Coordinates of C-alpha atoms in Angstrom, one line a residue:
X935 CA 226.9 35.2 341.8
X936 CA 224.6 36.2 344.3
X937 CA 221.3 36.3 342.7
X938 CA 219.3 38.6 345.3
X939 CA 222.0 41.0 345.5
X940 CA 222.5 41.3 341.4
X941 CA 218.6 41.6 341.2
X942 CA 218.7 44.4 343.7
X943 CA 221.4 45.9 341.5
X944 CA 219.8 45.4 338.3
X945 CA 216.5 47.2 340.2
X946 CA 218.3 50.2 341.3
X947 CA 220.3 50.8 337.9
X948 CA 216.8 50.9 336.0
X949 CA 215.5 53.0 338.7
X950 CA 218.6 55.6 338.5
X951 CA 219.3 55.0 334.7
X952 CA 222.6 54.8 335.6
X953 CA 225.9 52.1 336.2
X954 CA 227.9 55.1 337.6
X955 CA 225.2 56.5 339.9
X956 CA 224.9 53.0 341.5
X957 CA 228.3 52.3 341.7
X958 CA 229.1 55.9 343.7
X959 CA 226.0 54.5 345.9
X960 CA 227.7 51.3 346.9
X961 CA 230.8 52.3 347.1
X962 CA 232.3 50.6 344.4
X963 CA 233.8 50.7 340.9
X964 CA 232.0 51.1 337.7
X965 CA 233.4 47.8 336.3
X966 CA 231.8 45.9 339.5
X967 CA 227.8 46.8 338.7
X968 CA 228.5 46.4 334.9
X969 CA 229.9 43.0 335.7
X970 CA 227.3 42.0 338.2
X971 CA 225.0 43.1 335.6
X972 CA 226.4 41.0 332.4
X973 CA 226.6 37.8 335.1
X974 CA 222.9 38.2 335.5
X975 CA 222.1 38.5 331.8
X976 CA 224.4 35.3 331.4
X977 CA 222.4 33.4 334.1
X978 CA 219.2 34.7 332.5
X979 CA 220.5 33.9 329.0
X980 CA 218.9 37.3 327.6
X981 CA 219.8 40.5 327.5
X982 CA 218.3 43.0 330.1
X983 CA 219.6 46.1 329.6
X984 CA 220.9 47.9 326.3
X985 CA 223.7 49.9 326.9
X986 CA 224.9 53.3 324.7
X987 CA 226.9 56.0 325.3
X988 CA 224.7 58.1 326.9
X989 CA 222.0 56.2 328.6
X990 CA 220.4 52.4 329.2
X991 CA 217.5 51.2 327.8
X992 CA 215.6 48.3 329.4
X993 CA 215.0 45.3 326.7
X994 CA 211.5 43.7 326.5
X995 CA 212.7 41.4 328.7
X996 CA 214.5 43.8 331.3
X997 CA 211.2 45.4 331.5
X998 CA 209.5 42.2 332.2
X999 CA 212.1 41.2 334.6
X1000 CA 212.1 44.5 336.5
X1001 CA 208.6 44.1 337.1
X1002 CA 209.3 40.5 338.2
X1003 CA 212.4 41.5 340.4
X1004 CA 210.3 44.3 342.5
X1005 CA 207.6 41.9 343.1
X1006 CA 210.3 39.2 344.3
X1007 CA 212.4 41.9 346.2
X1008 CA 209.2 43.0 348.4
X1009 CA 207.9 39.5 349.3
X1010 CA 211.5 38.7 350.4
X1011 CA 211.7 41.7 352.5
X1012 CA 208.1 41.2 354.0
X1013 CA 209.3 37.7 354.6
X1014 CA 212.1 38.4 356.5
X1015 CA 210.5 41.0 358.4
X1016 CA 208.1 38.5 359.7
X1017 CA 210.3 35.4 360.3
X1018 CA 213.9 35.9 359.2
X1019 CA 216.3 35.5 362.0
X1020 CA 214.2 36.7 364.3
X1021 CA 213.7 39.8 362.5
X1022 CA 210.5 42.2 363.4
X1023 CA 211.0 45.2 361.2
X1024 CA 212.1 46.2 357.9
X1025 CA 215.5 47.8 356.9
X1026 CA 217.2 49.3 353.9
X1027 CA 217.5 52.7 352.5
X1028 CA 214.3 55.3 351.4
X1029 CA 215.1 58.3 349.2
X1030 CA 212.3 60.7 349.3
X1031 CA 212.3 64.1 347.4
X1032 CA 210.6 66.9 350.1
X1033 CA 210.5 70.4 349.2
X1034 CA 212.9 71.9 351.3
X1035 CA 211.2 74.3 353.4
X1036 CA 208.4 71.8 354.5
X1037 CA 211.6 69.2 355.2
X1038 CA 213.4 72.1 357.9
X1039 CA 210.0 72.9 359.3
X1040 CA 208.2 69.7 359.8
X1041 CA 209.9 66.4 358.0
X1042 CA 213.3 65.8 359.7
X1043 CA 211.6 66.6 363.0
X1044 CA 209.6 63.5 362.7
X1045 CA 212.7 61.3 362.1
X1046 CA 214.0 60.7 365.4
X1047 CA 211.0 58.5 366.7
X1048 CA 211.1 56.6 363.0
X1049 CA 214.7 55.7 363.7
X1050 CA 213.6 54.4 367.4
X1051 CA 210.8 52.2 365.8
X1052 CA 212.9 51.0 363.1
X1053 CA 216.5 51.4 364.0
X1054 CA 217.8 49.2 360.8
X1055 CA 216.1 51.5 358.4
X1056 CA 217.9 54.6 356.7
X1057 CA 216.4 58.0 355.2
X1058 CA 217.8 60.1 352.1
X1059 CA 216.1 63.5 351.7
X1060 CA 216.8 65.3 348.7
X1061 CA 215.3 68.8 347.8
X1062 CA 212.1 69.4 345.2
X1063 CA 209.6 71.6 344.8
X1064 CA 207.9 68.6 342.3
X1065 CA 207.2 65.0 342.7
X1066 CA 207.1 64.1 338.7
X1067 CA 210.9 63.3 338.7
X1068 CA 210.3 60.6 341.1
X1069 CA 210.8 57.8 338.2
X1070 CA 213.9 59.1 336.4
X1071 CA 216.0 59.9 339.6
X1072 CA 215.1 56.5 341.3
X1073 CA 213.6 57.9 344.6
X1074 CA 211.0 55.6 346.4
X1075 CA 208.7 58.4 347.6
X1076 CA 207.9 62.5 346.7
X1077 CA 206.4 64.6 349.3
X1078 CA 203.8 67.0 347.7
X1079 CA 200.8 69.2 348.5
X1080 CA 198.0 69.5 346.5
X1081 CA 196.5 67.9 343.4
X1082 CA 199.0 65.4 341.8
X1083 CA 200.5 67.0 338.2
X1084 CA 201.5 63.4 336.5
X1085 CA 198.2 60.6 336.1
X1086 CA 201.1 58.2 336.5
X1087 CA 201.5 58.9 340.2
X1088 CA 199.6 57.4 343.0
X1089 CA 199.3 59.4 346.2
X1090 CA 198.5 58.5 349.9
X1091 CA 196.9 61.5 352.0
X1092 CA 198.8 61.6 355.4
X1093 CA 197.9 64.8 356.2
X1094 CA 196.0 68.4 355.3
X1095 CA 196.6 71.8 355.6
X1096 CA 194.5 75.3 355.1
X1097 CA 195.7 77.6 352.4
X1098 CA 195.4 81.0 354.5
X1099 CA 196.1 84.6 354.2
X1100 CA 198.3 86.3 356.7
X1101 CA 200.2 89.5 357.9
X1102 CA 202.3 90.9 361.0
X1103 CA 200.0 92.8 363.4
X1104 CA 202.5 95.7 362.6
X1105 CA 201.4 95.3 358.7
X1106 CA 198.2 95.2 359.9
X1107 CA 198.3 98.6 362.2
X1108 CA 199.5 100.4 359.3
X1109 CA 197.3 99.4 356.6
X1110 CA 194.6 98.2 357.9
X1111 CA 193.1 94.9 357.3
X1112 CA 191.0 93.4 353.8
X1113 CA 187.2 92.7 354.7
X1114 CA 186.6 90.9 351.5
X1115 CA 188.8 89.3 348.7
X1116 CA 188.0 92.2 346.6
X1117 CA 189.8 94.3 348.9
X1118 CA 193.1 92.8 348.6
X1119 CA 193.5 95.0 345.5
X1120 CA 194.2 98.0 347.7
X1121 CA 196.7 96.1 349.6
X1122 CA 200.6 95.2 349.4
X1123 CA 201.2 91.8 348.9
X1124 CA 204.1 89.4 349.0
X1125 CA 204.0 88.0 345.5
X1126 CA 204.9 84.5 344.8
X1127 CA 206.2 84.1 341.3
X1128 CA 206.8 81.1 339.1
X1129 CA 208.8 80.9 335.8
X1130 CA 208.4 84.7 335.9
X1131 CA 204.5 84.7 336.2
X1132 CA 202.6 86.1 339.0
X1133 CA 200.6 83.4 340.8
X1134 CA 196.9 84.1 341.7
X1135 CA 195.2 83.9 344.9
X1136 CA 192.6 81.2 344.7
X1137 CA 189.9 81.4 347.7
X1138 CA 187.0 79.1 347.6
X1139 CA 186.8 75.8 344.8
X1140 CA 184.6 74.5 342.1
X1141 CA 182.8 77.0 340.1
X1142 CA 182.6 79.5 343.3
X1143 CA 186.4 79.9 343.2
X1144 CA 187.7 83.5 343.2
X1145 CA 191.1 84.7 342.0
X1146 CA 192.9 87.8 342.9
X1147 CA 196.2 88.8 341.6
X1148 CA 197.9 90.1 344.1
X1149 CA 200.4 93.5 343.9
X1150 CA 203.3 94.3 345.7
X1151 CA 206.7 95.4 345.6
X1152 CA 208.6 91.7 346.4
X1153 CA 208.1 89.3 344.3
X1154 CA 209.8 86.1 344.5
X1155 CA 209.9 82.4 343.3
X1156 CA 211.2 81.1 346.8
X1157 CA 209.0 80.3 349.3
X1158 CA 211.0 80.7 352.6
X1159 CA 212.0 84.2 350.9
X1160 CA 208.1 84.9 350.5
X1161 CA 207.9 83.9 354.6
X1162 CA 210.7 86.3 355.3
X1163 CA 208.9 88.9 353.5
X1164 CA 205.8 88.5 355.4
X1165 CA 207.9 88.4 358.9
X1166 CA 209.5 91.6 357.7
X1167 CA 205.9 93.5 357.6
X1168 CA 206.3 93.7 353.3
X1169 CA 202.6 92.9 352.9
X1170 CA 199.8 89.9 352.7
X1171 CA 200.7 86.7 351.4
X1172 CA 198.6 83.3 350.5
X1173 CA 200.9 80.0 352.0
X1174 CA 199.9 77.1 353.5
X1175 CA 199.1 77.2 357.1
X1176 CA 202.5 75.4 357.8
X1177 CA 204.6 77.6 356.8
X1178 CA 203.8 80.2 359.3
X1179 CA 202.7 77.1 362.1
X1180 CA 204.9 78.7 365.0
X1181 CA 204.4 82.4 363.9
X1182 CA 200.7 81.4 364.0
X1183 CA 200.8 80.1 368.0
X1184 CA 203.0 82.8 369.0
X1185 CA 200.6 85.8 367.4
X1186 CA 203.6 87.1 365.8
X1187 CA 201.4 86.6 362.2
X1188 CA 197.9 87.0 361.8
X1189 CA 195.4 84.6 359.8
X1190 CA 193.0 87.3 357.5
X1191 CA 189.7 86.2 355.9
X1192 CA 189.1 83.0 357.6
X1193 CA 186.1 82.1 356.0
X1194 CA 187.9 81.9 352.6
X1195 CA 190.2 79.6 353.4
X1196 CA 190.5 76.4 351.5
X1197 CA 191.9 72.6 352.6
X1198 CA 194.7 70.9 350.4
X1199 CA 196.0 67.4 351.2
X1200 CA 199.7 66.4 351.7
X1201 CA 200.6 63.7 350.0
X1202 CA 202.8 60.8 349.9
X1203 CA 203.4 60.1 346.2
X1204 CA 205.4 57.3 344.4
X1205 CA 205.0 55.7 340.9
X1206 CA 202.0 54.0 340.0
X1207 CA 203.5 51.1 338.3
X1208 CA 205.5 49.8 341.1
X1209 CA 204.5 47.8 344.2
X1210 CA 204.8 49.8 347.8
X1211 CA 207.6 47.5 349.5
X1212 CA 207.3 47.3 352.9
X1213 CA 209.6 49.9 354.0
X1214 CA 208.0 52.3 352.3
X1215 CA 204.8 51.5 354.0
X1216 CA 205.9 51.6 357.1
X1217 CA 207.7 55.1 356.6
X1218 CA 204.1 56.4 355.2
X1219 CA 202.2 55.0 358.3
X1220 CA 204.8 56.4 360.3
X1221 CA 204.2 60.3 358.7
X1222 CA 200.4 59.4 358.9
X1223 CA 200.7 58.5 362.9
X1224 CA 203.3 61.5 363.8
X1225 CA 201.4 64.3 361.3
X1226 CA 198.0 63.2 363.3
X1227 CA 199.8 64.9 366.3
X1228 CA 200.0 68.4 365.0
X1229 CA 196.6 70.4 364.8
X1230 CA 197.7 72.5 362.2
X1231 CA 197.8 69.3 359.4
X1232 CA 194.2 68.3 360.8
X1233 CA 192.5 71.5 360.6
X1234 CA 188.8 71.6 360.9
X1235 CA 187.2 72.9 357.4
X1236 CA 184.0 73.4 358.8

């Protein structure tokens, strides 16, 4: 039995919560994965995973071994990166969840330079607006804007963006422009809804925050549809500046009420209970370096 490989399989099974998922990931049959875990348990002389028909549950020994295995694998990866067989860079797969529109507009374009620097690395992206399933779904990282919704997660800021009001020149020439947040009640908006509830627009922060409930004929729970609603002159929208980066440069949308804009961080989120591996660290550092070159992700807030 290859103990290191068995340890890697065990860690992935725990992170994914499924034997069949790891079998599919590795291109083997499920019995091969089960046999490898059983051999590891036999070697250790204890049960690591309690199998049921619907799920797997770590035993106390399994939980302890999982934490140890993470440290061992991370140390091994770091050592081979420094001195093993002349390698100078980490290798392997990083699994990341990213809001789909952000991925399409800004993340995928950053990958070519990453692969040039780390040719033995691979990235798997999954579309998700929420970072909270990162642990149960076995991902290494989640990309998220704003405050973290779960205290078990930790985030490292690699960029920031402004929350802005936008509209097209065509819309403004027809309806005029608001002069204060209170004026917005008189204007037609592209409204973002979540679970059927209209999301208020916020201006400022802390005790000085102002909230406005937008109204309009077009409501959507999809940020890409909201973007297209603005570009089709359907109304004003509040959105992160990155959503309209190209249009702001071209002047096809304009910013409104700029003194009331606020900054929010863009975070690389990972489970707080898990050590940061070398491959994850270098990917986050790459994001920091490449997003630093983009002015819309490093706005002046004063």
